[in-house]
GROMACS .gro file of C-alpha atoms in nm:
model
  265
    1UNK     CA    1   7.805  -0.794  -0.801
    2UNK     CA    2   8.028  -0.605  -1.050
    3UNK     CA    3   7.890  -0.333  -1.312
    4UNK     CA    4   7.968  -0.615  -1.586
    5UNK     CA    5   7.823  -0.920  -1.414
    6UNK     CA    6   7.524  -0.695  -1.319
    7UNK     CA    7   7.478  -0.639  -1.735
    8UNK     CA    8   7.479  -0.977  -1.816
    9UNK     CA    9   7.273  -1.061  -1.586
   10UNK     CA   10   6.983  -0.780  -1.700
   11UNK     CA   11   7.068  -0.908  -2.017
   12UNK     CA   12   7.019  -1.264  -1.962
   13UNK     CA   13   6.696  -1.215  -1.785
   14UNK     CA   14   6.574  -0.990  -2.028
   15UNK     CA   15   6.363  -1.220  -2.231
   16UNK     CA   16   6.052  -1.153  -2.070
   17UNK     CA   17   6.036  -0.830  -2.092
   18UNK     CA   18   5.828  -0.609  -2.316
   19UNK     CA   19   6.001  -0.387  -2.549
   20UNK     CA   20   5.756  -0.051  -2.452
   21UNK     CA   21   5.887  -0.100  -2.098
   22UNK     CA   22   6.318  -0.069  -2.220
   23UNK     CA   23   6.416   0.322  -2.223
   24UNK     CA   24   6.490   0.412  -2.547
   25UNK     CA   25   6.729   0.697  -2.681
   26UNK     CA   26   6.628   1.014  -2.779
   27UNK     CA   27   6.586   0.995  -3.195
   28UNK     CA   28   6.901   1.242  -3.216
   29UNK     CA   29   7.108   0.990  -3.038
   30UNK     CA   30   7.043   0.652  -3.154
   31UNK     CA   31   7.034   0.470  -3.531
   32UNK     CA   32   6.715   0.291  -3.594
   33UNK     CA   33   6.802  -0.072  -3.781
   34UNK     CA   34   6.511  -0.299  -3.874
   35UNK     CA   35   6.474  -0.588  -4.051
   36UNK     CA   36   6.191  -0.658  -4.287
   37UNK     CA   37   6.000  -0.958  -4.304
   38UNK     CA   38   5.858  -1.095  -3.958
   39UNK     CA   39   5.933  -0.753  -3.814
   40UNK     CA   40   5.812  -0.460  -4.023
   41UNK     CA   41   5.597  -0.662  -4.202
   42UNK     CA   42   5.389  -0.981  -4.182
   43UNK     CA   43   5.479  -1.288  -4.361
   44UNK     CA   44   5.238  -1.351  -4.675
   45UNK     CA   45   5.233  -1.720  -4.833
   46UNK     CA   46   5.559  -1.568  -5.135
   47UNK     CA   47   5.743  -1.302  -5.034
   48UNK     CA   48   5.593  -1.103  -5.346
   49UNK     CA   49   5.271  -1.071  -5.157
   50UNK     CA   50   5.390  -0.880  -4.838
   51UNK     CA   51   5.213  -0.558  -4.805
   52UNK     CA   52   5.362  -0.252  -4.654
   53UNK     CA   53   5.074  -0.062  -4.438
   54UNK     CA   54   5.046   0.323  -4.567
   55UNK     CA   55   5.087   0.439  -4.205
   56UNK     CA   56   5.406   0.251  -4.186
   57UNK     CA   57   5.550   0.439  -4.486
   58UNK     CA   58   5.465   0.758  -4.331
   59UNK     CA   59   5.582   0.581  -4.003
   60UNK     CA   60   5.944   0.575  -4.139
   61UNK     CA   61   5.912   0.857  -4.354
   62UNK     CA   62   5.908   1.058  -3.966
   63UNK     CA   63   6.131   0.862  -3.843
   64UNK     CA   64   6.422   0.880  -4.082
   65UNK     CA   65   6.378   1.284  -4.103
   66UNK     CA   66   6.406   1.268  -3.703
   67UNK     CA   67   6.721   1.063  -3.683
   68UNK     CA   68   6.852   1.279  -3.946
   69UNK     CA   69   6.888   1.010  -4.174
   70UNK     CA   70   6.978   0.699  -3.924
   71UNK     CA   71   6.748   0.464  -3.976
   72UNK     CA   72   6.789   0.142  -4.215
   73UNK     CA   73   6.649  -0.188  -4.274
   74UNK     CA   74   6.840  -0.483  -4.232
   75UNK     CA   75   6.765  -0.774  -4.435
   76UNK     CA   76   6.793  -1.111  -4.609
   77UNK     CA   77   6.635  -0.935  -4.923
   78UNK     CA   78   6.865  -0.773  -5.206
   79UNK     CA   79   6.810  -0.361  -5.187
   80UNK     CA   80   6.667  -0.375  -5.498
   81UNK     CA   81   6.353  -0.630  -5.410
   82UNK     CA   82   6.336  -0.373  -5.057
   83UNK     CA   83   6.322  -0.098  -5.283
   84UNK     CA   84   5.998  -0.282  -5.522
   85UNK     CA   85   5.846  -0.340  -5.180
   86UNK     CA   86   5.877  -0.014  -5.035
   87UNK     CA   87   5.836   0.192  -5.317
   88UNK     CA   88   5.876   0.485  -5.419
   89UNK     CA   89   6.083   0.559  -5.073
   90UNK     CA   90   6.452   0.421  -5.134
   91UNK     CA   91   6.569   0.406  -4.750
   92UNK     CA   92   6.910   0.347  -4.626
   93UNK     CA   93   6.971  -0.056  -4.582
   94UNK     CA   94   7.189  -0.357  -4.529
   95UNK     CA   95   7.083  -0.622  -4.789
   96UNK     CA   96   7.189  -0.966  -4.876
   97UNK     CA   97   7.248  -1.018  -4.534
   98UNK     CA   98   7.527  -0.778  -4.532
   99UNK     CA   99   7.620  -0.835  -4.893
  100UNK     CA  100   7.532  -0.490  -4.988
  101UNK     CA  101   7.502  -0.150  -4.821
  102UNK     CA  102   7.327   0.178  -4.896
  103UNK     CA  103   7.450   0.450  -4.676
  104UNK     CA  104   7.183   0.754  -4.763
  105UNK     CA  105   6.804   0.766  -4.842
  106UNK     CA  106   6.831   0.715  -5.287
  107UNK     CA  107   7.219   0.677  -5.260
  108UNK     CA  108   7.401   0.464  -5.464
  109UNK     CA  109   7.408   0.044  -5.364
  110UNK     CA  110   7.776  -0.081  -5.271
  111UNK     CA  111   7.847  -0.428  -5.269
  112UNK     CA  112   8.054  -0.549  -4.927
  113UNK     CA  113   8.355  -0.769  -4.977
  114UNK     CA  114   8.022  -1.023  -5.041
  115UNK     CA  115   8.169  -1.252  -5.345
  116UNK     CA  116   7.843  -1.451  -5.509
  117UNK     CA  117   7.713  -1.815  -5.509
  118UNK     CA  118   7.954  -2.017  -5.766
  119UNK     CA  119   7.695  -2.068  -6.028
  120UNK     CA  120   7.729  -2.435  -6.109
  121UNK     CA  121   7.659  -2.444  -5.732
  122UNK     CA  122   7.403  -2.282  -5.726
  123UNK     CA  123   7.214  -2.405  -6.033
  124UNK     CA  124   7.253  -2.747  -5.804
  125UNK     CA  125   7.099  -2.585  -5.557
  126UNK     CA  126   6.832  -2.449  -5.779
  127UNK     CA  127   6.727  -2.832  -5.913
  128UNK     CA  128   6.598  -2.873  -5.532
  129UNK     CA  129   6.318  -2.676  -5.605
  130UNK     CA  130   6.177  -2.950  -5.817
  131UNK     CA  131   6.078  -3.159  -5.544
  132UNK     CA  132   5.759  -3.003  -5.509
  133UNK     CA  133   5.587  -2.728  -5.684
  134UNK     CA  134   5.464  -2.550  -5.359
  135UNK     CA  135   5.846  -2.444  -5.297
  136UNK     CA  136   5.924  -2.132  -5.461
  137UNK     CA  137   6.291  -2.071  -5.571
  138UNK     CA  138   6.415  -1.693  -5.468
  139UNK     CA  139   6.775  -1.592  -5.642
  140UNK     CA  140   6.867  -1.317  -5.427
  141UNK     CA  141   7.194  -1.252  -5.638
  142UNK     CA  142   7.422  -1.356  -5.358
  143UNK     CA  143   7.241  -1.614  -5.232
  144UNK     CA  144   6.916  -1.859  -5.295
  145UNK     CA  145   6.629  -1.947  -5.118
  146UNK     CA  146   6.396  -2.192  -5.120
  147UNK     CA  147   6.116  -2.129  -4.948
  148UNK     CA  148   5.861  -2.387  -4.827
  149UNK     CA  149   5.558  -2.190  -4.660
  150UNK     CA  150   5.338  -2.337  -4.963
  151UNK     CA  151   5.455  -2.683  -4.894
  152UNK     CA  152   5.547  -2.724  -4.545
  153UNK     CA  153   5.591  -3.121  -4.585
  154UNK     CA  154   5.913  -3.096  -4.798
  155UNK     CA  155   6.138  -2.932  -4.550
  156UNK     CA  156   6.338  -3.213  -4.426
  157UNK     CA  157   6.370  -3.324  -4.800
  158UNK     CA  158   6.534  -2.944  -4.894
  159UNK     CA  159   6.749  -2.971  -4.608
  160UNK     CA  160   6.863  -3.332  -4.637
  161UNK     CA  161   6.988  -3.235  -5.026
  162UNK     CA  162   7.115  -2.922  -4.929
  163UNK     CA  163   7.365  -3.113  -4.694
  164UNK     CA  164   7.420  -3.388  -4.959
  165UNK     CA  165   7.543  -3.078  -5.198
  166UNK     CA  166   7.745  -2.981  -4.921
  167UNK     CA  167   7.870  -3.301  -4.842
  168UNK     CA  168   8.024  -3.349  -5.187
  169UNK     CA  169   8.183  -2.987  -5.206
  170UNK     CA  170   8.332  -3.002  -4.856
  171UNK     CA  171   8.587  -2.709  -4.949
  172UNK     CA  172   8.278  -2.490  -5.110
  173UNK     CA  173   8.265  -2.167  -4.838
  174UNK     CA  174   7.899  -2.228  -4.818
  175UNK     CA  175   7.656  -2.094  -4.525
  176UNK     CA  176   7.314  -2.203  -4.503
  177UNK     CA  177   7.066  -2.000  -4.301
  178UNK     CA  178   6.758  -2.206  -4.177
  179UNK     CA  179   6.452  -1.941  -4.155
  180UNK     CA  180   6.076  -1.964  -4.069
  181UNK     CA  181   5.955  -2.180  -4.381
  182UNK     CA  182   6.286  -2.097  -4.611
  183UNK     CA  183   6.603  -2.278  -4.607
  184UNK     CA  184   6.879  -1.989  -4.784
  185UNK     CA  185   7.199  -2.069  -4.896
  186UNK     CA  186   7.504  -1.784  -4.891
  187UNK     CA  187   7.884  -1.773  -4.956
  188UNK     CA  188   8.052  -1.796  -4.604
  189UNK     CA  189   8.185  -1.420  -4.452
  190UNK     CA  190   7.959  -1.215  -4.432
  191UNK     CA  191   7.644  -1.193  -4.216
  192UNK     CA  192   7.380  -0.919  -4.142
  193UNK     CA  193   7.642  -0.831  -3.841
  194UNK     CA  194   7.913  -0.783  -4.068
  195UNK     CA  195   7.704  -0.573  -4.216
  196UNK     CA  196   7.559  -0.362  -3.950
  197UNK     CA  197   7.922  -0.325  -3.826
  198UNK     CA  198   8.030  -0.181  -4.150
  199UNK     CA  199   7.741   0.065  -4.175
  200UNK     CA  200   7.802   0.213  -3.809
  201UNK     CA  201   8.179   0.295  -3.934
  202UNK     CA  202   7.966   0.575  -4.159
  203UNK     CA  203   7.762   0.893  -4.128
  204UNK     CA  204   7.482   0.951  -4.037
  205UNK     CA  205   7.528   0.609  -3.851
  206UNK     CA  206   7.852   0.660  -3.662
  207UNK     CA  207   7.846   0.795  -3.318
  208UNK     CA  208   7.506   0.697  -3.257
  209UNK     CA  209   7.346   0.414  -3.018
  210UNK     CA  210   7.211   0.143  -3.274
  211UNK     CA  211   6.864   0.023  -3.182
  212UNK     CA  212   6.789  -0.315  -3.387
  213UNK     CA  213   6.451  -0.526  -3.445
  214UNK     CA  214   6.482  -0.866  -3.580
  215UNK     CA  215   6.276  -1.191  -3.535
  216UNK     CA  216   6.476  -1.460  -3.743
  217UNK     CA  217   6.776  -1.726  -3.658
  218UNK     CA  218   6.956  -1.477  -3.922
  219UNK     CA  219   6.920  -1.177  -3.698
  220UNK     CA  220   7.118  -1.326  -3.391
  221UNK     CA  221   7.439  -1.239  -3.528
  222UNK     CA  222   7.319  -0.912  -3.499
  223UNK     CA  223   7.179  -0.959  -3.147
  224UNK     CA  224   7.502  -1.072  -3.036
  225UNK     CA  225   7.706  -0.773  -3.105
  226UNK     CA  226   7.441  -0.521  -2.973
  227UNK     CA  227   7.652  -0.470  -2.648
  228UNK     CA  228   8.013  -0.412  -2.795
  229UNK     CA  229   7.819  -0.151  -2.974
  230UNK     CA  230   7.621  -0.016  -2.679
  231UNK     CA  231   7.339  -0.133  -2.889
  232UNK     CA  232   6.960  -0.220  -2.735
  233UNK     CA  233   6.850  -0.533  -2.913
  234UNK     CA  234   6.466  -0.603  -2.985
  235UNK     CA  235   6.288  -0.983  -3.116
  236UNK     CA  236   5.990  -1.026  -3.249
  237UNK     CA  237   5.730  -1.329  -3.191
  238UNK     CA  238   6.002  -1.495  -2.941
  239UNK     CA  239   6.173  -1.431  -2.642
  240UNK     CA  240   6.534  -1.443  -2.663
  241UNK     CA  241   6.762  -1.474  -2.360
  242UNK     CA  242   7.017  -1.216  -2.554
  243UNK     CA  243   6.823  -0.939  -2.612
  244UNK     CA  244   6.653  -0.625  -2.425
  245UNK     CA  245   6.302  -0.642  -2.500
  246UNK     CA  246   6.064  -0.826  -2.766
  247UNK     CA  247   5.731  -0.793  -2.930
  248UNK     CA  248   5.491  -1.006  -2.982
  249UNK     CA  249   5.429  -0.937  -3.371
  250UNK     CA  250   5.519  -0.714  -3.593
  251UNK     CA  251   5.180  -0.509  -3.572
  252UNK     CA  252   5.333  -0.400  -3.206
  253UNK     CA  253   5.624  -0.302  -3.382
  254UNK     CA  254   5.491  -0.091  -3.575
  255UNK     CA  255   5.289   0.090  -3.316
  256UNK     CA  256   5.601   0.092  -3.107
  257UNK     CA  257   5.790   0.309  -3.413
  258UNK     CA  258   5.481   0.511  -3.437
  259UNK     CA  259   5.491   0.606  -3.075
  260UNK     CA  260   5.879   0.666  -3.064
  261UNK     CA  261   5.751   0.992  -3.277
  262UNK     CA  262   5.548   1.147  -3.009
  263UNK     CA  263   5.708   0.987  -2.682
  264UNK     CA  264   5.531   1.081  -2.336
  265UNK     CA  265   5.647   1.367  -2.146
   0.00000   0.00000   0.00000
């Protein structure tokens, strides 16, 4: 069996295995990326009501001292919303799915070759909300969600006018991301990979072995370039034949990050 085959094969067989039992980096080595909701945090009926744990803040706090400033979340959200939620910390991140980019802890927001939703598109888009008042619009700047935790019986409705709208702009660059209770529309070319890619080009990120946690369709982009980059990949709440380890929810995650602080000896 060659050294490649032999990789693919760990990899591909990998979905059953605990995260706590894949060797990690040391902290000075590796960039931490996480995404948010699912992973960090448990899902809340709105995403307004997610609640970040006090020992969590601390939690990352430690962690992004220890990898000297390499550690960012990774997520659907815009930076701003991350930065309500996590407040008053102002971490390093990837938002939009890799429309936007913050390279250092309270740093300045950069947008990423991400152009926005055309807006008579998206006020089209918008109008599907009206189907039911349990689905809650979300304009995330660059692209909209409608999320359908609060009325779980209208998803194949959203989805079947989202792909009318698409149907009568066929030349529209449009990329629609199907999530756990949220259907999100996006301009096409860029992804959370695109992003992650971009932020690894840039201190305190480059040179380093990324390490990143998602548990979404979104985040498979990112799973998939994990070993180009020499990357370990993590889920959360399923296993995934293309990653290195998973958790089970994202209270084990954030024991996991906790324990990464004071590893055994």
């Amino acid at each position: 069996m060659t050294a490649k085959f032999a990789e693919t094969a760990t990899r591909l067989n990998s979905n059953s295995v605990p995260a706590s039992a894949v060797a990690m980096p040391s902290l000075e080595r590796c960039a931490l990326l996480l995404d948010i909701d699912g992973t960090l945090l448990d899902f809340a009926p709105t995403p307004r009501e997610v609640w970040v744990p006090p020992e969590l803040e601390q939690t990352l706090r430690q962690l992004h001292e220890r990898t000297s400033g390499a550690l960012a979340l990774v997520s659907g959200r815009s930076i701003n919303d991350i930065d309500l939620i996590f407040a008053p910390m102002k971490l390093p991140a990837v938002g939009g799915h890799g429309a936007e980019m913050r390279l250092l802890s309270g740093g300045e927001t950069a947008a990423v070759h991400a152009p926005p939703l055309d807006p008579d598109l998206k006020s089209r888009l918008a109008a599907i909300a009206r189907i039911s008042p349990g689905i809650l619009l979300e304009d995330k700047g660059y692209s909209l969600a409608l999320h359908y935790r609060l009325a779980p019986h209208t998803e194949k409705a959203i989805y079947e006018s989202v792909a009318a709208i698409r149907a009568e702009n066929p030349h529209a660059p449009l990329e629609v991301l199907p999530g756990k209770a949220v259907c999100e529309i996006k301009h096409s070319g860029f992804t959370k990979a695109t992003g992650v890619v971009e932020l690894m080009k840039h201190d305190p990120f480059t040179g380093r072995r990324p390490v990143f946690i998602g548990d979404d369709v979104t985040d498979e982009t990112v799973f998939a370039i994990m070993p180009e980059l020499r990357g370990l990949a993590f889920s959360v709440g399923r296993h995934s034949d293309v990653v290195d380890g998973h958790f089970e929810e994202p209270r084990d995650v954030r024991e996991w990050l906790t324990r990464l602080l004071d590893p055994p000896h």
